[in-house]
mmCIF file of C-alpha atoms in Angstrom:
data_model
loop_
_atom_site.group_PDB
_atom_site.id
_atom_site.type_symbol
_atom_site.label_atom_id
_atom_site.label_comp_id
_atom_site.label_asym_id
_atom_site.label_seq_id
_atom_site.Cartn_x
_atom_site.Cartn_y
_atom_site.Cartn_z
ATOM 1 C CA MET A 494 0.873 22.593 16.309
ATOM 2 C CA PHE A 495 4.203 23.103 18.071
ATOM 3 C CA GLU A 496 2.733 22.421 21.515
ATOM 4 C CA ALA A 497 1.642 19.022 20.221
ATOM 5 C CA VAL A 498 5.157 18.401 18.878
ATOM 6 C CA GLU A 499 6.720 19.200 22.256
ATOM 7 C CA GLU A 500 4.461 16.573 23.843
ATOM 8 C CA LEU A 501 5.533 14.031 21.212
ATOM 9 C CA LEU A 502 9.185 14.813 21.917
ATOM 10 C CA VAL A 503 8.618 13.978 25.587
ATOM 11 C CA GLU A 504 6.951 10.704 24.562
ATOM 12 C CA HIS A 505 9.821 9.925 22.171
ATOM 13 C CA ALA A 506 12.414 10.445 24.916
ATOM 14 C CA ASP A 507 10.405 8.274 27.313
ATOM 15 C CA LEU A 508 10.181 5.487 24.721
ATOM 16 C CA GLU A 509 13.919 5.688 24.118
ATOM 17 C CA THR A 510 14.558 5.204 27.833
ATOM 18 C CA ARG A 511 12.113 2.317 28.117
ATOM 19 C CA LEU A 512 13.485 0.511 25.051
ATOM 20 C CA ALA A 513 16.984 0.739 26.547
ATOM 21 C CA ASP A 514 15.746 -1.249 29.567
ATOM 22 C CA PRO A 515 16.452 -4.986 28.972
ATOM 23 C CA SER A 516 13.467 -6.007 31.108
ATOM 24 C CA VAL A 517 11.069 -4.411 28.595
ATOM 25 C CA HIS A 518 12.154 -6.923 25.954
ATOM 26 C CA ALA A 519 11.008 -9.847 28.084
ATOM 27 C CA ASP A 520 7.570 -9.115 26.654
ATOM 28 C CA GLN A 521 8.293 -9.238 22.924
ATOM 29 C CA ALA A 522 4.811 -8.137 21.876
ATOM 30 C CA ASN A 523 4.977 -5.033 24.050
ATOM 31 C CA ALA A 524 8.553 -4.313 22.940
ATOM 32 C CA ARG A 525 7.486 -4.435 19.294
ATOM 33 C CA LYS A 526 4.597 -2.077 20.030
ATOM 34 C CA LEU A 527 6.921 0.402 21.749
ATOM 35 C CA ALA A 528 9.508 0.130 18.971
ATOM 36 C CA LYS A 529 6.840 0.767 16.344
ATOM 37 C CA ARG A 530 5.666 3.918 18.131
ATOM 38 C CA TYR A 531 9.279 5.049 18.583
ATOM 39 C CA ALA A 532 9.871 4.636 14.833
ATOM 40 C CA GLU A 533 6.734 6.681 14.090
ATOM 41 C CA LEU A 534 7.870 9.553 16.322
ATOM 42 C CA THR A 535 11.513 9.615 15.209
ATOM 43 C CA PRO A 536 10.924 11.522 11.914
ATOM 44 C CA ILE A 537 8.813 14.092 13.797
ATOM 45 C CA THR A 538 11.529 14.546 16.417
ATOM 46 C CA ARG A 539 14.266 14.833 13.799
ATOM 47 C CA THR A 540 12.327 17.359 11.700
ATOM 48 C CA TYR A 541 11.347 19.480 14.706
ATOM 49 C CA ARG A 542 14.938 19.673 15.899
ATOM 50 C CA ALA A 543 16.017 20.779 12.419
ATOM 51 C CA TRP A 544 13.194 23.372 12.473
ATOM 52 C CA LYS A 545 14.422 24.783 15.795
ATOM 53 C CA GLN A 546 17.998 24.863 14.513
ATOM 54 C CA THR A 547 16.964 26.929 11.488
ATOM 55 C CA GLY A 548 15.393 29.425 13.880
ATOM 56 C CA GLU A 549 18.748 29.833 15.615
ATOM 57 C CA ASP A 550 20.491 30.064 12.241
ATOM 58 C CA ILE A 551 18.121 32.831 11.105
ATOM 59 C CA GLU A 552 18.699 34.836 14.279
ATOM 60 C CA ALA A 553 22.492 34.486 14.042
ATOM 61 C CA ALA A 554 22.567 35.421 10.344
ATOM 62 C CA ARG A 555 20.450 38.525 10.965
ATOM 63 C CA GLU A 556 22.756 39.679 13.751
ATOM 64 C CA LEU A 557 25.797 39.230 11.515
ATOM 65 C CA ALA A 558 24.027 40.966 8.623
ATOM 66 C CA ALA A 559 23.896 44.141 10.692
ATOM 67 C CA GLU A 560 27.670 44.330 10.222
ATOM 68 C CA ASP A 561 28.063 42.431 6.950
ATOM 69 C CA PRO A 562 25.150 42.531 4.422
ATOM 70 C CA GLU A 563 26.414 39.330 2.780
ATOM 71 C CA PHE A 564 24.839 37.382 5.655
ATOM 72 C CA LEU A 565 21.387 38.492 4.439
ATOM 73 C CA ALA A 566 21.516 35.730 1.821
ATOM 74 C CA GLU A 567 22.169 33.131 4.519
ATOM 75 C CA ALA A 568 19.259 34.463 6.556
ATOM 76 C CA LYS A 569 16.918 34.213 3.570
ATOM 77 C CA ALA A 570 18.095 30.674 2.807
ATOM 78 C CA ALA A 571 17.473 29.643 6.416
ATOM 79 C CA GLU A 572 14.006 31.234 6.324
ATOM 80 C CA ALA A 573 13.138 29.292 3.170
ATOM 81 C CA ARG A 574 14.393 26.085 4.766
ATOM 82 C CA ARG A 575 12.302 26.773 7.856
ATOM 83 C CA GLU A 576 9.161 27.108 5.749
ATOM 84 C CA GLU A 577 9.931 23.742 4.137
ATOM 85 C CA LEU A 578 10.413 22.116 7.532
ATOM 86 C CA THR A 579 7.178 23.657 8.807
ATOM 87 C CA GLU A 580 5.301 22.025 5.934
ATOM 88 C CA GLU A 581 7.073 18.712 6.557
ATOM 89 C CA LEU A 582 6.002 18.856 10.200
ATOM 90 C CA ARG A 583 2.392 19.504 9.226
ATOM 91 C CA LEU A 584 2.415 16.420 7.014
ATOM 92 C CA LEU A 585 4.130 14.281 9.642
ATOM 93 C CA LEU A 586 1.458 15.234 12.184
ATOM 94 C CA VAL A 587 -1.411 14.117 9.925
ATOM 95 C CA PRO A 588 -2.917 10.925 11.444
ATOM 96 C CA ARG A 589 -1.467 7.816 9.829
ATOM 97 C CA ASP A 590 -3.378 4.851 8.469
ATOM 98 C CA PRO A 591 -3.053 2.208 11.234
ATOM 99 C CA ASN A 592 -2.600 -0.478 8.573
ATOM 100 C CA ASP A 593 0.366 1.221 6.887
ATOM 101 C CA ASP A 594 2.957 -1.202 8.227
ATOM 102 C CA LYS A 595 0.955 -4.325 7.357
ATOM 103 C CA ASP A 596 1.773 -6.811 4.630
ATOM 104 C CA VAL A 597 -0.882 -7.327 1.962
ATOM 105 C CA ILE A 598 -2.647 -9.831 -0.208
ATOM 106 C CA LEU A 599 -2.936 -8.457 -3.718
ATOM 107 C CA GLU A 600 -5.386 -9.978 -6.175
ATOM 108 C CA VAL A 601 -5.531 -9.371 -9.916
ATOM 109 C CA LYS A 602 -8.628 -10.436 -11.844
ATOM 110 C CA ALA A 603 -9.276 -10.353 -15.573
ATOM 111 C CA GLY A 604 -12.287 -8.266 -16.522
ATOM 112 C CA GLU A 605 -13.870 -7.211 -19.768
ATOM 113 C CA GLY A 606 -11.901 -8.231 -22.816
ATOM 114 C CA GLY A 607 -11.679 -12.006 -22.585
ATOM 115 C CA GLU A 608 -8.246 -13.482 -23.311
ATOM 116 C CA GLU A 609 -6.690 -10.043 -23.832
ATOM 117 C CA SER A 610 -7.826 -9.012 -20.350
ATOM 118 C CA ALA A 611 -6.253 -12.163 -18.904
ATOM 119 C CA LEU A 612 -2.966 -11.346 -20.663
ATOM 120 C CA PHE A 613 -3.094 -7.826 -19.229
ATOM 121 C CA ALA A 614 -3.743 -9.267 -15.762
ATOM 122 C CA GLY A 615 -0.523 -11.222 -16.255
ATOM 123 C CA ASP A 616 1.284 -7.997 -17.179
ATOM 124 C CA LEU A 617 0.017 -6.337 -13.997
ATOM 125 C CA LEU A 618 1.108 -9.304 -11.903
ATOM 126 C CA ARG A 619 4.602 -9.129 -13.376
ATOM 127 C CA MET A 620 4.686 -5.360 -12.735
ATOM 128 C CA TYR A 621 3.912 -5.854 -9.043
ATOM 129 C CA LEU A 622 6.370 -8.742 -8.681
ATOM 130 C CA ARG A 623 9.136 -6.678 -10.298
ATOM 131 C CA PHE A 624 8.266 -3.638 -8.152
ATOM 132 C CA ALA A 625 8.424 -5.769 -4.998
ATOM 133 C CA GLU A 626 11.798 -7.107 -6.118
ATOM 134 C CA ARG A 627 13.116 -3.567 -6.658
ATOM 135 C CA VAL A 628 12.145 -2.375 -3.167
ATOM 136 C CA GLY A 629 13.247 -5.563 -1.416
ATOM 137 C CA TRP A 630 9.897 -7.143 -0.555
ATOM 138 C CA LYS A 631 9.091 -10.853 -0.585
ATOM 139 C CA THR A 632 6.287 -12.240 -2.758
ATOM 140 C CA GLU A 633 4.412 -15.530 -2.707
ATOM 141 C CA ILE A 634 1.757 -16.542 -5.215
ATOM 142 C CA ILE A 635 -1.025 -18.040 -3.108
ATOM 143 C CA ASP A 636 -3.505 -18.997 -5.795
ATOM 144 C CA SER A 637 -3.759 -18.624 -9.560
ATOM 145 C CA ASN A 638 -6.047 -19.536 -12.415
ATOM 146 C CA GLU A 639 -4.198 -19.268 -15.710
ATOM 147 C CA SER A 640 -5.794 -18.626 -19.089
ATOM 148 C CA ASP A 641 -5.191 -20.627 -22.274
ATOM 149 C CA LEU A 642 -2.677 -18.126 -23.703
ATOM 150 C CA GLY A 643 -0.595 -17.759 -20.546
ATOM 151 C CA GLY A 644 -2.401 -14.888 -18.865
ATOM 152 C CA TYR A 645 -4.370 -15.035 -15.631
ATOM 153 C CA LYS A 646 -8.099 -15.182 -15.074
ATOM 154 C CA ASP A 647 -7.292 -14.416 -11.448
ATOM 155 C CA VAL A 648 -4.231 -14.596 -9.225
ATOM 156 C CA SER A 649 -3.553 -13.850 -5.546
ATOM 157 C CA VAL A 650 -0.111 -12.944 -4.243
ATOM 158 C CA ALA A 651 1.114 -12.206 -0.714
ATOM 159 C CA VAL A 652 3.548 -9.289 -0.506
ATOM 160 C CA LYS A 653 5.672 -8.918 2.624
ATOM 161 C CA THR A 654 8.541 -6.820 3.926
ATOM 162 C CA LYS A 655 11.777 -8.638 4.742
ATOM 163 C CA GLY A 656 12.036 -6.730 8.014
ATOM 164 C CA GLY A 657 10.817 -3.543 9.605
ATOM 165 C CA ALA A 658 9.901 -0.731 7.206
ATOM 166 C CA GLU A 659 10.320 2.991 7.683
ATOM 167 C CA PRO A 660 7.041 4.809 8.503
ATOM 168 C CA GLY A 661 5.115 5.326 5.285
ATOM 169 C CA GLN A 662 7.214 2.751 3.409
ATOM 170 C CA GLY A 663 5.375 -0.423 4.432
ATOM 171 C CA VAL A 664 3.695 -2.673 1.872
ATOM 172 C CA TRP A 665 0.136 -1.472 2.584
ATOM 173 C CA ALA A 666 1.308 2.156 2.804
ATOM 174 C CA ARG A 667 2.491 1.952 -0.815
ATOM 175 C CA LEU A 668 0.268 -0.636 -2.492
ATOM 176 C CA LYS A 669 -3.109 0.385 -1.028
ATOM 177 C CA TYR A 670 -3.486 2.884 -3.881
ATOM 178 C CA GLU A 671 -3.457 0.100 -6.484
ATOM 179 C CA GLY A 672 -6.970 -1.129 -5.715
ATOM 180 C CA GLY A 673 -9.400 -0.475 -8.566
ATOM 181 C CA VAL A 674 -9.931 -1.074 -12.268
ATOM 182 C CA HIS A 675 -6.889 -0.767 -14.534
ATOM 183 C CA ARG A 676 -7.607 -0.118 -18.210
ATOM 184 C CA VAL A 677 -5.329 -1.060 -21.107
ATOM 185 C CA GLN A 678 -5.348 0.242 -24.673
ATOM 186 C CA ARG A 679 -3.277 -1.753 -27.171
ATOM 187 C CA VAL A 680 -3.351 -4.090 -30.141
ATOM 188 C CA PRO A 681 -4.102 -7.499 -28.599
ATOM 189 C CA ALA A 682 -2.073 -10.575 -29.460
ATOM 190 C CA THR A 683 -5.372 -12.071 -30.643
ATOM 191 C CA GLU A 684 -6.059 -9.180 -33.084
ATOM 192 C CA SER A 685 -5.247 -9.999 -36.712
ATOM 193 C CA GLN A 686 -6.036 -6.599 -38.247
ATOM 194 C CA GLY A 687 -3.924 -4.383 -35.979
ATOM 195 C CA ARG A 688 -6.825 -2.572 -34.329
ATOM 196 C CA ILE A 689 -6.407 -1.036 -30.881
ATOM 197 C CA HIS A 690 -8.694 -2.567 -28.268
ATOM 198 C CA THR A 691 -9.588 -1.451 -24.760
ATOM 199 C CA SER A 692 -9.934 -3.973 -21.956
ATOM 200 C CA ALA A 693 -9.550 -3.954 -18.207
ATOM 201 C CA ALA A 694 -8.403 -5.917 -15.185
ATOM 202 C CA GLY A 695 -9.289 -5.405 -11.538
ATOM 203 C CA VAL A 696 -6.862 -5.169 -8.630
ATOM 204 C CA LEU A 697 -7.892 -5.724 -5.011
ATOM 205 C CA VAL A 698 -5.427 -5.012 -2.194
ATOM 206 C CA THR A 699 -6.193 -5.964 1.405
ATOM 207 C CA PRO A 700 -3.962 -5.813 4.492
ATOM 208 C CA GLU A 701 -3.045 -9.322 5.543
ATOM 209 C CA ALA A 702 -4.732 -10.163 8.825
ATOM 210 C CA GLU A 703 -3.182 -12.030 11.703
ATOM 211 C CA GLU A 704 -5.243 -14.840 13.191
ATOM 212 C CA VAL A 705 -5.770 -12.845 16.395
ATOM 213 C CA GLU A 706 -7.271 -9.917 14.450
ATOM 214 C CA VAL A 707 -10.183 -11.810 12.935
ATOM 215 C CA GLU A 708 -12.316 -14.287 14.863
ATOM 216 C CA ILE A 709 -13.659 -17.034 12.622
ATOM 217 C CA HIS A 710 -15.902 -19.757 14.003
ATOM 218 C CA ALA A 711 -15.733 -23.174 12.374
ATOM 219 C CA ASN A 712 -19.550 -23.354 12.298
ATOM 220 C CA ASP A 713 -19.610 -20.234 10.134
ATOM 221 C CA LEU A 714 -17.623 -21.894 7.354
ATOM 222 C CA ARG A 715 -18.665 -24.088 4.452
ATOM 223 C CA ILE A 716 -15.664 -25.872 2.973
ATOM 224 C CA ASP A 717 -15.953 -27.426 -0.480
ATOM 225 C CA VAL A 718 -13.251 -29.485 -2.195
ATOM 226 C CA TYR A 719 -12.965 -30.028 -5.926
ATOM 227 C CA ARG A 720 -10.476 -30.950 -8.604
ATOM 228 C CA SER A 721 -7.935 -28.346 -9.633
ATOM 229 C CA SER A 722 -8.150 -26.868 -13.108
ATOM 230 C CA GLY A 723 -5.664 -25.137 -15.357
ATOM 231 C CA PRO A 724 -2.316 -26.081 -16.895
ATOM 232 C CA GLY A 725 -1.125 -29.600 -16.191
ATOM 233 C CA GLY A 726 1.162 -30.895 -13.501
ATOM 234 C CA GLN A 727 1.089 -33.491 -10.800
ATOM 235 C CA SER A 728 -2.162 -33.657 -8.843
ATOM 236 C CA VAL A 729 -3.956 -31.293 -11.256
ATOM 237 C CA ASN A 730 -7.308 -32.733 -12.365
ATOM 238 C CA THR A 731 -6.556 -36.009 -10.553
ATOM 239 C CA THR A 732 -7.415 -35.382 -6.899
ATOM 240 C CA ASP A 733 -9.886 -33.250 -4.966
ATOM 241 C CA SER A 734 -7.126 -30.991 -3.606
ATOM 242 C CA ALA A 735 -8.614 -27.566 -4.448
ATOM 243 C CA VAL A 736 -10.483 -25.872 -1.602
ATOM 244 C CA ARG A 737 -13.222 -23.244 -1.577
ATOM 245 C CA ILE A 738 -14.199 -21.698 1.769
ATOM 246 C CA THR A 739 -17.420 -19.704 2.184
ATOM 247 C CA HIS A 740 -17.945 -17.531 5.252
ATOM 248 C CA LEU A 741 -21.677 -18.011 5.692
ATOM 249 C CA PRO A 742 -22.522 -14.863 7.724
ATOM 250 C CA THR A 743 -20.997 -12.540 5.112
ATOM 251 C CA GLY A 744 -21.019 -14.634 1.952
ATOM 252 C CA ILE A 745 -17.305 -13.893 1.418
ATOM 253 C CA VAL A 746 -15.573 -16.669 -0.532
ATOM 254 C CA ALA A 747 -11.890 -17.599 -0.791
ATOM 255 C CA SER A 748 -10.385 -20.458 -2.751
ATOM 256 C CA CYS A 749 -7.018 -21.986 -3.541
ATOM 257 C CA GLN A 750 -5.863 -24.725 -5.893
ATOM 258 C CA ASN A 751 -2.135 -24.043 -6.290
ATOM 259 C CA GLU A 752 -0.766 -26.386 -3.638
ATOM 260 C CA LYS A 753 -0.517 -30.154 -4.032
ATOM 261 C CA SER A 754 -2.344 -31.055 -0.835
ATOM 262 C CA GLN A 755 -5.841 -30.205 0.298
ATOM 263 C CA LEU A 756 -4.512 -29.091 3.721
ATOM 264 C CA GLN A 757 -2.065 -26.614 2.175
ATOM 265 C CA ASN A 758 -4.775 -25.194 -0.069
ATOM 266 C CA LYS A 759 -7.074 -24.824 2.928
ATOM 267 C CA GLU A 760 -4.405 -22.886 4.860
ATOM 268 C CA GLN A 761 -3.806 -20.531 1.937
ATOM 269 C CA ALA A 762 -7.534 -19.998 1.387
ATOM 270 C CA MET A 763 -7.896 -19.128 5.079
ATOM 271 C CA ARG A 764 -5.181 -16.472 4.711
ATOM 272 C CA ILE A 765 -7.143 -14.848 1.915
ATOM 273 C CA LEU A 766 -10.432 -15.157 3.826
ATOM 274 C CA ARG A 767 -8.988 -13.530 6.969
ATOM 275 C CA SER A 768 -7.712 -10.560 4.957
ATOM 276 C CA ARG A 769 -11.039 -10.109 3.170
ATOM 277 C CA LEU A 770 -12.970 -10.284 6.435
ATOM 278 C CA LEU A 771 -10.654 -7.749 8.069
ATOM 279 C CA ALA A 772 -11.061 -5.365 5.130
ATOM 280 C CA ALA A 773 -14.852 -5.799 5.195
ATOM 281 C CA ALA A 774 -14.983 -5.162 8.952
ATOM 282 C CA GLN A 775 -12.911 -1.997 8.628
ATOM 283 C CA GLU A 776 -15.055 -0.688 5.775
ATOM 284 C CA GLU A 777 -18.219 -1.387 7.801
ATOM 285 C CA ALA A 778 -16.756 0.450 10.798
ATOM 286 C CA GLU A 779 -15.983 3.419 8.579
ATOM 287 C CA ARG A 780 -19.537 3.474 7.233
ATOM 288 C CA GLU A 781 -21.048 3.256 10.708
ATOM 289 C CA ALA A 782 -18.855 6.094 11.928
ATOM 290 C CA SER A 783 -19.860 8.169 8.883
ATOM 291 C CA ASP A 784 -16.217 9.173 8.592
ATOM 292 C CA ALA A 785 -15.842 10.707 5.134
ATOM 293 C CA ARG A 786 -12.269 9.606 4.529
ATOM 294 C CA ARG A 787 -10.281 12.037 2.405
ATOM 295 C CA SER A 788 -7.811 9.500 1.079
ATOM 296 C CA GLN A 789 -7.839 9.193 -2.702
ATOM 297 C CA VAL A 790 -8.028 5.420 -2.558
ATOM 298 C CA ARG A 791 -10.874 5.412 -0.049
ATOM 299 C CA THR A 792 -13.102 7.804 -1.981
ATOM 300 C CA VAL A 793 -12.715 6.050 -5.319
ATOM 301 C CA ASP A 794 -15.300 3.390 -6.012
ATOM 302 C CA ARG A 795 -13.672 0.127 -6.977
ATOM 303 C CA SER A 796 -15.710 -0.026 -10.163
ATOM 304 C CA GLU A 797 -14.160 3.232 -11.331
ATOM 305 C CA ARG A 798 -11.176 3.103 -13.654
ATOM 306 C CA ILE A 799 -8.223 4.446 -11.740
ATOM 307 C CA ARG A 800 -5.488 4.133 -14.343
ATOM 308 C CA THR A 801 -4.972 3.733 -18.089
ATOM 309 C CA TYR A 802 -2.046 1.963 -19.762
ATOM 310 C CA ASN A 803 -1.793 3.188 -23.376
ATOM 311 C CA PHE A 804 0.686 1.041 -25.308
ATOM 312 C CA PRO A 805 0.700 2.927 -28.671
ATOM 313 C CA GLU A 806 1.749 6.137 -26.874
ATOM 314 C CA ASN A 807 3.864 4.337 -24.201
ATOM 315 C CA ARG A 808 1.787 6.382 -21.746
ATOM 316 C CA ILE A 809 0.458 5.701 -18.254
ATOM 317 C CA SER A 810 -2.176 7.956 -16.675
ATOM 318 C CA ASP A 811 -3.579 7.928 -13.150
ATOM 319 C CA HIS A 812 -7.067 9.437 -13.279
ATOM 320 C CA ARG A 813 -7.242 10.205 -9.548
ATOM 321 C CA THR A 814 -4.138 12.372 -9.338
ATOM 322 C CA GLY A 815 -3.639 13.574 -12.908
ATOM 323 C CA PHE A 816 -0.237 11.869 -13.038
ATOM 324 C CA LYS A 817 0.935 11.130 -16.576
ATOM 325 C CA SER A 818 4.230 9.851 -17.956
ATOM 326 C CA TYR A 819 5.525 8.314 -21.156
ATOM 327 C CA ASN A 820 7.585 5.450 -19.777
ATOM 328 C CA LEU A 821 4.943 2.722 -19.706
ATOM 329 C CA ASP A 822 7.484 0.062 -20.640
ATOM 330 C CA GLN A 823 9.583 0.936 -17.574
ATOM 331 C CA VAL A 824 6.536 1.079 -15.290
ATOM 332 C CA LEU A 825 5.439 -2.387 -16.385
ATOM 333 C CA ASP A 826 8.971 -3.541 -15.589
ATOM 334 C CA GLY A 827 8.419 -2.474 -11.983
ATOM 335 C CA ASP A 828 9.407 1.212 -12.023
ATOM 336 C CA LEU A 829 6.217 2.128 -10.182
ATOM 337 C CA ASN A 830 7.496 4.527 -7.531
ATOM 338 C CA ALA A 831 6.607 7.805 -9.280
ATOM 339 C CA VAL A 832 3.047 6.630 -9.991
ATOM 340 C CA ILE A 833 2.504 5.528 -6.395
ATOM 341 C CA GLN A 834 4.113 8.682 -5.015
ATOM 342 C CA SER A 835 1.579 10.821 -6.880
ATOM 343 C CA CYS A 836 -1.158 8.992 -4.943
ATOM 344 C CA VAL A 837 0.720 9.323 -1.637
ATOM 345 C CA ASP A 838 1.151 13.070 -2.193
ATOM 346 C CA ALA A 839 -2.492 13.580 -3.180
ATOM 347 C CA ASP A 840 -3.631 11.580 -0.149
ATOM 348 C CA ALA A 841 -1.396 13.604 2.201
ATOM 349 C CA ALA A 842 -2.606 16.903 0.722
ATOM 350 C CA ALA A 843 -6.248 15.860 1.164
ATOM 351 C CA LYS A 844 -5.636 14.772 4.782
ATOM 352 C CA LEU A 845 -3.775 18.001 5.532
ATOM 353 C CA ALA A 846 -6.611 20.074 4.081
ATOM 354 C CA ALA A 847 -9.103 18.134 6.198
ATOM 355 C CA ALA A 848 -7.003 18.630 9.336
ATOM 356 C CA GLN A 849 -6.804 22.374 8.715
ATOM 357 C CA GLU A 850 -10.590 22.563 8.324
ATOM 358 C CA ASN A 851 -11.129 20.968 11.728
#
């Protein structure tokens, strides 16, 4: 492991030298690529240097302990710290998801449960919007289809960083674990007798694709226009501004009706379509490679319930990681970090176990 780290340190130093050269920045695309790699290697370099320093600290404390036994405690503390740093290095060396620094398109769809499910979908949307606000991300609702009581039959939102993110802290790196079926247990607003009902909503998260990443031929698209539906407002139900795009080779469909003009709706629908096609292509590549991914999110079928929100007990449970807490009200207000971190930790542990097997 440490031989590999030494090689990465050499690469890190080389990148630092190259990025200090003004001529490198003449090619912005290449400069961004180098800067991204430099940012990935920096935590490894920093942790390895701390690991080496603890080795020197242990040796010095042991020498001093020969004359003064009180230094034995310092030696033991340094040894414990070195073990922690060794584990940190192992985790840092686990191959990263190449999409981790990408922005995402997050979709929430009402499922079983009718109007109550649509209301819950609205709760999930608010949770993600509040979470994004807490961590400093930007959000943009691309398309939405509201229900009669103010919930959402389906809604798509783009989530973006406001600048560069630390490795492992990008939008996809954190939100990719949200994909799946979310179950709610509560007394619905539509329930007159106070009985607890169970319903569900689905969440789909895809990394947002750049135009250069997905090649789409105009002949492969069928574009239909229709009148917008939903709550009133200018242009709603009066003009054929809503757009539905079907990618004929795959059958993947994307639609948008939120914007006032047909052109704007077409652009937004294309954003969604590109992301869905990129996700489908990556999943197909994984299947063809027969790469049994160890990540929690990748091994969970999207039809499987990943999380339960129990309102009577103010409890949230993640069924993949065993995480459970009794602060559901705070989680729905955007305090989602602990829930997501349980998935990140489980994913890292699974990847580390896989790496040690190989």
